[in-house]
Amino acid sequence: MATPHASADERDAAHDETFPEAIDAIRTRRSGHNFDPDERIDDETLEALVRDAALAPSSYNLQPWEFVAVQDEDRLARVVELAYGQEHVREAGTAILVVGHTEAKTADRVFEEWIEAGRMDEASAEQTKAQSVEMYEDERFGRDYAVRNASLAAQSLLLSAHARGLKATPMIGFDAEGMAEFLGLPDDEIPVMLIAVGPSGGPEPERLPRRSVDEVLHRESY
Ligand SMILES: Cc1cc2nc3c(=O)[nH]c(=O)nc-3n(C[C@H](O)[C@H](O)[C@H](O)COP(=O)(O)O)c2cc1C
């Protein structure tokens, strides 16, 4: 087990002994631009990716996300246009828009599940539900709610794709309003991340440098 005094290398070693492949997947995941344009993922893989993404953590397990997959050639061409001509989306063969709810619209069902599982009594479930529904009525909180939760689902999808030997690229370079309209999103849901996913067409360029832990880690206060 890692101790609070272990060096960075020792901590890494301790983690590596538990789930080495998971650590490896985190470290080797890349955003891909080099897809095989002649291949695309099958239905089973698409569903597996979404199943993994939907295991992401979410506020009160509300799972405020949706996934809109586009594979039809003509529709994908429109997605490429809305993504300002980013051709790798077409070459990937599948674009998945990760959508976030701006309101706690799954609250009735999910808080019922908390009660059924004996994890919350009825009174506190009612109170928590009322609070979260009210909180997300605020526009800023609502958008934060959508982006925070759906972004975690997007990251899980990226890692799942990588673990399955696929390439996946998260993207916000697209016309969000146009995409929402094209894909028929309800008014209370917003596009959070567009993911191009598909079989690899070869290696990616070397990763750009990452800011160091010393630079980004602030202990106790900023
Ligand atoms: C919020 C966000 C938006 C991004 N938007 C785009 C995009 O529009 N097009 C694209 O090709 N890559 C996009 N990327 C991928 C980044 O360029 C990439 O993650 C970054 O260069 C680091 O490379 P790596 O993911 O291979 O480690 C985006 C990534 C994030 C997290």
PDB file of C-alpha atoms and ligand atoms in Angstrom:
ATOM      1  CA  MET A   1       0.000   0.000   0.000  1.00  0.00           C
ATOM      2  CA  ALA A   2       1.116   3.547  -0.648  1.00  0.00           C
ATOM      3  CA  THR A   3       1.888   5.620   2.428  1.00  0.00           C
ATOM      4  CA  PRO A   4       1.449   9.384   2.648  1.00  0.00           C
ATOM      5  CA  HIS A   5       5.251   9.612   2.639  1.00  0.00           C
ATOM      6  CA  ALA A   6       5.868   7.489  -0.423  1.00  0.00           C
ATOM      7  CA  SER A   7       7.731   9.125  -3.270  1.00  0.00           C
ATOM      8  CA  ALA A   8       5.902   9.680  -6.521  1.00  0.00           C
ATOM      9  CA  ASP A   9       7.602   6.599  -7.992  1.00  0.00           C
ATOM     10  CA  GLU A  10       6.633   4.429  -5.030  1.00  0.00           C
ATOM     11  CA  ARG A  11       3.028   5.592  -5.224  1.00  0.00           C
ATOM     12  CA  ASP A  12       2.947   4.823  -8.933  1.00  0.00           C
ATOM     13  CA  ALA A  13       4.370   1.374  -8.261  1.00  0.00           C
ATOM     14  CA  ALA A  14       1.713   0.710  -5.612  1.00  0.00           C
ATOM     15  CA  HIS A  15      -1.076   1.645  -8.001  1.00  0.00           C
ATOM     16  CA  ASP A  16       0.478  -0.304 -10.815  1.00  0.00           C
ATOM     17  CA  GLU A  17       0.291  -3.458  -8.732  1.00  0.00           C
ATOM     18  CA  THR A  18      -3.481  -3.108  -8.332  1.00  0.00           C
ATOM     19  CA  PHE A  19      -4.771  -2.162 -11.798  1.00  0.00           C
ATOM     20  CA  PRO A  20      -1.686  -1.797 -13.978  1.00  0.00           C
ATOM     21  CA  GLU A  21      -3.668  -1.913 -17.215  1.00  0.00           C
ATOM     22  CA  ALA A  22      -5.994   0.860 -16.091  1.00  0.00           C
ATOM     23  CA  ILE A  23      -3.025   3.074 -15.249  1.00  0.00           C
ATOM     24  CA  ASP A  24      -1.462   2.202 -18.560  1.00  0.00           C
ATOM     25  CA  ALA A  25      -4.678   3.097 -20.391  1.00  0.00           C
ATOM     26  CA  ILE A  26      -4.806   6.496 -18.664  1.00  0.00           C
ATOM     27  CA  ARG A  27      -1.194   7.159 -19.569  1.00  0.00           C
ATOM     28  CA  THR A  28      -1.359   6.071 -23.191  1.00  0.00           C
ATOM     29  CA  ARG A  29      -4.766   7.509 -24.207  1.00  0.00           C
ATOM     30  CA  ARG A  30      -4.441   9.978 -27.047  1.00  0.00           C
ATOM     31  CA  SER A  31      -6.741  12.183 -29.051  1.00  0.00           C
ATOM     32  CA  GLY A  32      -6.602  10.738 -32.531  1.00  0.00           C
ATOM     33  CA  HIS A  33      -6.648  12.415 -35.894  1.00  0.00           C
ATOM     34  CA  ASN A  34      -5.483   9.432 -37.888  1.00  0.00           C
ATOM     35  CA  PHE A  35      -8.506   7.146 -38.346  1.00  0.00           C
ATOM     36  CA  ASP A  36      -8.979   4.281 -40.805  1.00  0.00           C
ATOM     37  CA  PRO A  37     -11.543   5.787 -43.201  1.00  0.00           C
ATOM     38  CA  ASP A  38     -12.552   2.339 -44.514  1.00  0.00           C
ATOM     39  CA  GLU A  39     -13.606   0.893 -41.164  1.00  0.00           C
ATOM     40  CA  ARG A  40     -16.001   1.940 -38.478  1.00  0.00           C
ATOM     41  CA  ILE A  41     -17.186   0.546 -35.166  1.00  0.00           C
ATOM     42  CA  ASP A  42     -20.086  -1.935 -35.143  1.00  0.00           C
ATOM     43  CA  ASP A  43     -23.287  -1.592 -33.132  1.00  0.00           C
ATOM     44  CA  GLU A  44     -22.097  -3.866 -30.363  1.00  0.00           C
ATOM     45  CA  THR A  45     -19.002  -1.725 -29.808  1.00  0.00           C
ATOM     46  CA  LEU A  46     -21.042   1.483 -29.886  1.00  0.00           C
ATOM     47  CA  GLU A  47     -23.312   0.098 -27.183  1.00  0.00           C
ATOM     48  CA  ALA A  48     -20.343  -1.122 -25.129  1.00  0.00           C
ATOM     49  CA  LEU A  49     -18.776   2.356 -25.255  1.00  0.00           C
ATOM     50  CA  VAL A  50     -21.983   3.982 -24.074  1.00  0.00           C
ATOM     51  CA  ARG A  51     -22.468   1.342 -21.359  1.00  0.00           C
ATOM     52  CA  ASP A  52     -18.989   2.137 -20.019  1.00  0.00           C
ATOM     53  CA  ALA A  53     -19.553   5.891 -20.287  1.00  0.00           C
ATOM     54  CA  ALA A  54     -22.790   5.575 -18.337  1.00  0.00           C
ATOM     55  CA  LEU A  55     -20.850   4.078 -15.410  1.00  0.00           C
ATOM     56  CA  ALA A  56     -19.245   7.485 -14.801  1.00  0.00           C
ATOM     57  CA  PRO A  57     -19.984   9.099 -11.450  1.00  0.00           C
ATOM     58  CA  SER A  58     -22.756  11.694 -11.362  1.00  0.00           C
ATOM     59  CA  SER A  59     -24.321  13.999  -8.818  1.00  0.00           C
ATOM     60  CA  TYR A  60     -26.719  11.828  -6.723  1.00  0.00           C
ATOM     61  CA  ASN A  61     -26.406   9.228  -9.490  1.00  0.00           C
ATOM     62  CA  LEU A  62     -28.750  11.396 -11.569  1.00  0.00           C
ATOM     63  CA  GLN A  63     -26.929  10.388 -14.780  1.00  0.00           C
ATOM     64  CA  PRO A  64     -27.898  13.619 -16.557  1.00  0.00           C
ATOM     65  CA  TRP A  65     -26.485  12.638 -19.928  1.00  0.00           C
ATOM     66  CA  GLU A  66     -27.509  11.370 -23.353  1.00  0.00           C
ATOM     67  CA  PHE A  67     -25.402  10.139 -26.260  1.00  0.00           C
ATOM     68  CA  VAL A  68     -26.340  10.904 -29.853  1.00  0.00           C
ATOM     69  CA  ALA A  69     -24.421   8.713 -32.303  1.00  0.00           C
ATOM     70  CA  VAL A  70     -24.221   9.704 -35.964  1.00  0.00           C
ATOM     71  CA  GLN A  71     -22.948   7.175 -38.529  1.00  0.00           C
ATOM     72  CA  ASP A  72     -25.066   7.818 -41.597  1.00  0.00           C
ATOM     73  CA  GLU A  73     -22.762   9.202 -44.296  1.00  0.00           C
ATOM     74  CA  ASP A  74     -24.891  12.230 -45.201  1.00  0.00           C
ATOM     75  CA  ARG A  75     -25.625  13.103 -41.605  1.00  0.00           C
ATOM     76  CA  LEU A  76     -21.947  12.708 -40.721  1.00  0.00           C
ATOM     77  CA  ALA A  77     -21.093  15.124 -43.554  1.00  0.00           C
ATOM     78  CA  ARG A  78     -23.373  17.707 -41.892  1.00  0.00           C
ATOM     79  CA  VAL A  79     -21.697  17.051 -38.521  1.00  0.00           C
ATOM     80  CA  VAL A  80     -18.319  17.708 -40.179  1.00  0.00           C
ATOM     81  CA  GLU A  81     -19.676  21.023 -41.525  1.00  0.00           C
ATOM     82  CA  LEU A  82     -20.951  21.952 -38.077  1.00  0.00           C
ATOM     83  CA  ALA A  83     -17.501  21.031 -36.719  1.00  0.00           C
ATOM     84  CA  TYR A  84     -15.980  23.629 -39.042  1.00  0.00           C
ATOM     85  CA  GLY A  85     -14.765  21.024 -41.532  1.00  0.00           C
ATOM     86  CA  GLN A  86     -12.798  18.793 -39.149  1.00  0.00           C
ATOM     87  CA  GLU A  87     -12.388  15.885 -41.568  1.00  0.00           C
ATOM     88  CA  HIS A  88     -11.205  13.379 -38.973  1.00  0.00           C
ATOM     89  CA  VAL A  89     -14.818  13.178 -37.786  1.00  0.00           C
ATOM     90  CA  ARG A  90     -15.830  11.736 -41.165  1.00  0.00           C
ATOM     91  CA  GLU A  91     -12.794   9.430 -41.253  1.00  0.00           C
ATOM     92  CA  ALA A  92     -13.632   8.115 -37.778  1.00  0.00           C
ATOM     93  CA  GLY A  93     -17.006   6.964 -39.124  1.00  0.00           C
ATOM     94  CA  THR A  94     -18.852   7.667 -35.869  1.00  0.00           C
ATOM     95  CA  ALA A  95     -19.521  10.938 -34.094  1.00  0.00           C
ATOM     96  CA  ILE A  96     -21.028  10.775 -30.626  1.00  0.00           C
ATOM     97  CA  LEU A  97     -22.437  13.954 -29.146  1.00  0.00           C
ATOM     98  CA  VAL A  98     -22.382  13.739 -25.344  1.00  0.00           C
ATOM     99  CA  VAL A  99     -25.338  15.787 -24.166  1.00  0.00           C
ATOM    100  CA  GLY A 100     -25.943  17.148 -20.664  1.00  0.00           C
ATOM    101  CA  HIS A 101     -29.214  17.872 -18.884  1.00  0.00           C
ATOM    102  CA  THR A 102     -29.434  21.407 -17.492  1.00  0.00           C
ATOM    103  CA  GLU A 103     -32.250  20.360 -15.165  1.00  0.00           C
ATOM    104  CA  ALA A 104     -32.537  17.468 -12.739  1.00  0.00           C
ATOM    105  CA  LYS A 105     -35.056  15.710 -14.963  1.00  0.00           C
ATOM    106  CA  THR A 106     -34.198  12.185 -13.797  1.00  0.00           C
ATOM    107  CA  ALA A 107     -34.727  13.122 -10.143  1.00  0.00           C
ATOM    108  CA  ASP A 108     -38.123  11.427  -9.579  1.00  0.00           C
ATOM    109  CA  ARG A 109     -36.875   8.065 -10.769  1.00  0.00           C
ATOM    110  CA  VAL A 110     -33.398   8.207  -9.234  1.00  0.00           C
ATOM    111  CA  PHE A 111     -34.446   9.335  -5.769  1.00  0.00           C
ATOM    112  CA  GLU A 112     -37.023   6.530  -5.808  1.00  0.00           C
ATOM    113  CA  GLU A 113     -34.127   4.141  -6.470  1.00  0.00           C
ATOM    114  CA  TRP A 114     -32.218   5.558  -3.486  1.00  0.00           C
ATOM    115  CA  ILE A 115     -35.265   4.835  -1.304  1.00  0.00           C
ATOM    116  CA  GLU A 116     -35.842   1.347  -2.751  1.00  0.00           C
ATOM    117  CA  ALA A 117     -32.201   0.453  -2.102  1.00  0.00           C
ATOM    118  CA  GLY A 118     -32.628   1.529   1.527  1.00  0.00           C
ATOM    119  CA  ARG A 119     -29.918   4.165   1.081  1.00  0.00           C
ATOM    120  CA  MET A 120     -32.195   7.147   1.805  1.00  0.00           C
ATOM    121  CA  ASP A 121     -35.427   7.511   3.737  1.00  0.00           C
ATOM    122  CA  GLU A 122     -38.429   9.067   2.045  1.00  0.00           C
ATOM    123  CA  ALA A 123     -38.221  12.374   3.874  1.00  0.00           C
ATOM    124  CA  SER A 124     -34.564  13.021   3.068  1.00  0.00           C
ATOM    125  CA  ALA A 125     -35.013  11.841  -0.522  1.00  0.00           C
ATOM    126  CA  GLU A 126     -37.888  14.308  -0.957  1.00  0.00           C
ATOM    127  CA  GLN A 127     -35.851  17.108   0.578  1.00  0.00           C
ATOM    128  CA  THR A 128     -32.706  16.401  -1.456  1.00  0.00           C
ATOM    129  CA  LYS A 129     -34.730  16.060  -4.643  1.00  0.00           C
ATOM    130  CA  ALA A 130     -36.491  19.391  -4.055  1.00  0.00           C
ATOM    131  CA  GLN A 131     -33.135  21.074  -3.355  1.00  0.00           C
ATOM    132  CA  SER A 132     -31.442  19.725  -6.464  1.00  0.00           C
ATOM    133  CA  VAL A 133     -34.408  20.503  -8.714  1.00  0.00           C
ATOM    134  CA  GLU A 134     -34.499  24.068  -7.359  1.00  0.00           C
ATOM    135  CA  MET A 135     -30.736  24.556  -7.509  1.00  0.00           C
ATOM    136  CA  TYR A 136     -30.519  23.630 -11.189  1.00  0.00           C
ATOM    137  CA  GLU A 137     -33.292  26.053 -12.102  1.00  0.00           C
ATOM    138  CA  ASP A 138     -30.591  28.719 -11.875  1.00  0.00           C
ATOM    139  CA  GLU A 139     -29.184  29.016 -15.409  1.00  0.00           C
ATOM    140  CA  ARG A 140     -25.527  29.024 -14.374  1.00  0.00           C
ATOM    141  CA  PHE A 141     -25.923  26.046 -12.032  1.00  0.00           C
ATOM    142  CA  GLY A 142     -27.910  24.242 -14.685  1.00  0.00           C
ATOM    143  CA  ARG A 143     -25.140  24.599 -17.264  1.00  0.00           C
ATOM    144  CA  ASP A 144     -22.482  23.637 -14.710  1.00  0.00           C
ATOM    145  CA  TYR A 145     -24.536  20.573 -13.807  1.00  0.00           C
ATOM    146  CA  ALA A 146     -24.720  19.509 -17.460  1.00  0.00           C
ATOM    147  CA  VAL A 147     -21.051  20.122 -18.224  1.00  0.00           C
ATOM    148  CA  ARG A 148     -19.587  18.615 -15.046  1.00  0.00           C
ATOM    149  CA  ASN A 149     -21.509  15.370 -15.194  1.00  0.00           C
ATOM    150  CA  ALA A 150     -21.477  14.796 -18.948  1.00  0.00           C
ATOM    151  CA  SER A 151     -17.743  15.582 -19.152  1.00  0.00           C
ATOM    152  CA  LEU A 152     -16.995  12.710 -16.791  1.00  0.00           C
ATOM    153  CA  ALA A 153     -19.087  10.398 -18.964  1.00  0.00           C
ATOM    154  CA  ALA A 154     -17.174  11.661 -22.010  1.00  0.00           C
ATOM    155  CA  GLN A 155     -13.830  10.866 -20.387  1.00  0.00           C
ATOM    156  CA  SER A 156     -14.996   7.352 -19.502  1.00  0.00           C
ATOM    157  CA  LEU A 157     -16.038   6.876 -23.111  1.00  0.00           C
ATOM    158  CA  LEU A 158     -12.594   8.008 -24.301  1.00  0.00           C
ATOM    159  CA  LEU A 159     -10.860   5.567 -21.972  1.00  0.00           C
ATOM    160  CA  SER A 160     -13.191   2.727 -22.915  1.00  0.00           C
ATOM    161  CA  ALA A 161     -12.492   3.370 -26.606  1.00  0.00           C
ATOM    162  CA  HIS A 162      -8.763   3.383 -25.941  1.00  0.00           C
ATOM    163  CA  ALA A 163      -8.978   0.169 -23.905  1.00  0.00           C
ATOM    164  CA  ARG A 164     -10.760  -1.443 -26.865  1.00  0.00           C
ATOM    165  CA  GLY A 165      -7.948  -0.485 -29.231  1.00  0.00           C
ATOM    166  CA  LEU A 166      -9.966   2.311 -30.853  1.00  0.00           C
ATOM    167  CA  LYS A 167      -9.097   5.929 -31.367  1.00  0.00           C
ATOM    168  CA  ALA A 168     -11.299   8.657 -29.923  1.00  0.00           C
ATOM    169  CA  THR A 169     -11.058  12.447 -29.960  1.00  0.00           C
ATOM    170  CA  PRO A 170     -12.989  14.816 -27.676  1.00  0.00           C
ATOM    171  CA  MET A 171     -14.033  17.994 -29.469  1.00  0.00           C
ATOM    172  CA  ILE A 172     -15.634  21.329 -28.658  1.00  0.00           C
ATOM    173  CA  GLY A 173     -14.706  22.870 -31.995  1.00  0.00           C
ATOM    174  CA  PHE A 174     -18.250  22.870 -33.360  1.00  0.00           C
ATOM    175  CA  ASP A 175     -21.260  25.127 -33.643  1.00  0.00           C
ATOM    176  CA  ALA A 176     -23.122  24.101 -30.482  1.00  0.00           C
ATOM    177  CA  GLU A 177     -26.395  25.788 -31.374  1.00  0.00           C
ATOM    178  CA  GLY A 178     -26.355  24.382 -34.899  1.00  0.00           C
ATOM    179  CA  MET A 179     -25.509  20.907 -33.602  1.00  0.00           C
ATOM    180  CA  ALA A 180     -28.290  21.034 -30.996  1.00  0.00           C
ATOM    181  CA  GLU A 181     -30.756  21.975 -33.706  1.00  0.00           C
ATOM    182  CA  PHE A 182     -29.504  19.433 -36.249  1.00  0.00           C
ATOM    183  CA  LEU A 183     -29.649  16.565 -33.757  1.00  0.00           C
ATOM    184  CA  GLY A 184     -32.994  17.640 -32.272  1.00  0.00           C
ATOM    185  CA  LEU A 185     -31.907  18.227 -28.668  1.00  0.00           C
ATOM    186  CA  PRO A 186     -34.643  19.291 -26.242  1.00  0.00           C
ATOM    187  CA  ASP A 187     -34.394  22.899 -24.969  1.00  0.00           C
ATOM    188  CA  ASP A 188     -33.225  21.849 -21.506  1.00  0.00           C
ATOM    189  CA  GLU A 189     -30.267  19.782 -22.781  1.00  0.00           C
ATOM    190  CA  ILE A 190     -26.978  21.059 -24.208  1.00  0.00           C
ATOM    191  CA  PRO A 191     -24.128  19.648 -26.288  1.00  0.00           C
ATOM    192  CA  VAL A 192     -21.146  19.065 -23.974  1.00  0.00           C
ATOM    193  CA  MET A 193     -18.602  17.139 -26.029  1.00  0.00           C
ATOM    194  CA  LEU A 194     -18.445  15.776 -29.536  1.00  0.00           C
ATOM    195  CA  ILE A 195     -16.416  12.567 -29.737  1.00  0.00           C
ATOM    196  CA  ALA A 196     -15.059  11.203 -32.988  1.00  0.00           C
ATOM    197  CA  VAL A 197     -14.442   7.486 -32.518  1.00  0.00           C
ATOM    198  CA  GLY A 198     -13.289   4.730 -34.814  1.00  0.00           C
ATOM    199  CA  PRO A 199     -10.590   2.218 -35.714  1.00  0.00           C
ATOM    200  CA  SER A 200      -7.081   3.616 -35.846  1.00  0.00           C
ATOM    201  CA  GLY A 201      -5.417   4.469 -39.127  1.00  0.00           C
ATOM    202  CA  GLY A 202      -1.931   4.525 -37.583  1.00  0.00           C
ATOM    203  CA  PRO A 203       0.109   6.247 -34.903  1.00  0.00           C
ATOM    204  CA  GLU A 204      -0.407   9.817 -33.706  1.00  0.00           C
ATOM    205  CA  PRO A 205       2.346  12.427 -33.432  1.00  0.00           C
ATOM    206  CA  GLU A 206       4.273  12.512 -30.166  1.00  0.00           C
ATOM    207  CA  ARG A 207       2.235  13.946 -27.287  1.00  0.00           C
ATOM    208  CA  LEU A 208       2.887  17.612 -26.578  1.00  0.00           C
ATOM    209  CA  PRO A 209       4.518  18.319 -23.217  1.00  0.00           C
ATOM    210  CA  ARG A 210       2.287  18.267 -20.150  1.00  0.00           C
ATOM    211  CA  ARG A 211       2.626  20.826 -17.359  1.00  0.00           C
ATOM    212  CA  SER A 212       4.490  19.193 -14.489  1.00  0.00           C
ATOM    213  CA  VAL A 213       2.957  18.049 -11.196  1.00  0.00           C
ATOM    214  CA  ASP A 214       5.094  20.655  -9.406  1.00  0.00           C
ATOM    215  CA  GLU A 215       3.481  23.350 -11.510  1.00  0.00           C
ATOM    216  CA  VAL A 216      -0.146  22.266 -11.243  1.00  0.00           C
ATOM    217  CA  LEU A 217      -0.365  20.705  -7.762  1.00  0.00           C
ATOM    218  CA  HIS A 218      -1.132  23.235  -5.018  1.00  0.00           C
ATOM    219  CA  ARG A 219      -1.015  21.895  -1.480  1.00  0.00           C
ATOM    220  CA  GLU A 220      -3.482  23.200   1.102  1.00  0.00           C
ATOM    221  CA  SER A 221      -4.204  26.401  -0.843  1.00  0.00           C
ATOM    222  CA  TYR A 222      -3.584  27.757  -4.316  1.00  0.00           C
TER     223      TYR A 222
HETATM  224  C1  LIG B   1     -12.482  20.407 -24.218  1.00  0.00           C
HETATM  225  C2  LIG B   1     -11.678  19.852 -25.364  1.00  0.00           C
HETATM  226  C3  LIG B   1     -11.900  20.325 -26.649  1.00  0.00           C
HETATM  227  C4  LIG B   1     -11.187  19.795 -27.728  1.00  0.00           C
HETATM  228  N1  LIG B   1     -11.544  20.170 -28.999  1.00  0.00           N
HETATM  229  C5  LIG B   1     -10.944  19.553 -30.048  1.00  0.00           C
HETATM  230  C6  LIG B   1     -11.408  19.796 -31.373  1.00  0.00           C
HETATM  231  O1  LIG B   1     -12.342  20.564 -31.623  1.00  0.00           O
HETATM  232  N2  LIG B   1     -10.786  19.146 -32.377  1.00  0.00           N
HETATM  233  C7  LIG B   1      -9.773  18.256 -32.169  1.00  0.00           C
HETATM  234  O2  LIG B   1      -9.267  17.692 -33.118  1.00  0.00           O
HETATM  235  N3  LIG B   1      -9.321  17.998 -30.917  1.00  0.00           N
HETATM  236  C8  LIG B   1      -9.889  18.616 -29.856  1.00  0.00           C
HETATM  237  N4  LIG B   1      -9.468  18.320 -28.574  1.00  0.00           N
HETATM  238  C9  LIG B   1      -8.333  17.392 -28.355  1.00  0.00           C
HETATM  239  C10 LIG B   1      -7.104  18.123 -27.843  1.00  0.00           C
HETATM  240  O3  LIG B   1      -6.478  18.800 -28.895  1.00  0.00           O
HETATM  241  C11 LIG B   1      -6.155  17.113 -27.165  1.00  0.00           C
HETATM  242  O4  LIG B   1      -6.812  16.509 -26.094  1.00  0.00           O
HETATM  243  C12 LIG B   1      -4.868  17.756 -26.663  1.00  0.00           C
HETATM  244  O5  LIG B   1      -4.114  18.261 -27.726  1.00  0.00           O
HETATM  245  C13 LIG B   1      -4.003  16.775 -25.873  1.00  0.00           C
HETATM  246  O6  LIG B   1      -3.688  15.646 -26.652  1.00  0.00           O
HETATM  247  P1  LIG B   1      -4.029  14.170 -26.148  1.00  0.00           P
HETATM  248  O7  LIG B   1      -5.519  14.108 -25.895  1.00  0.00           O
HETATM  249  O8  LIG B   1      -3.609  13.279 -27.277  1.00  0.00           O
HETATM  250  O9  LIG B   1      -3.262  13.902 -24.888  1.00  0.00           O
HETATM  251  C14 LIG B   1     -10.172  18.832 -27.497  1.00  0.00           C
HETATM  252  C15 LIG B   1      -9.949  18.384 -26.187  1.00  0.00           C
HETATM  253  C16 LIG B   1     -10.701  18.868 -25.141  1.00  0.00           C
HETATM  254  C17 LIG B   1     -10.493  18.303 -23.759  1.00  0.00           C
END
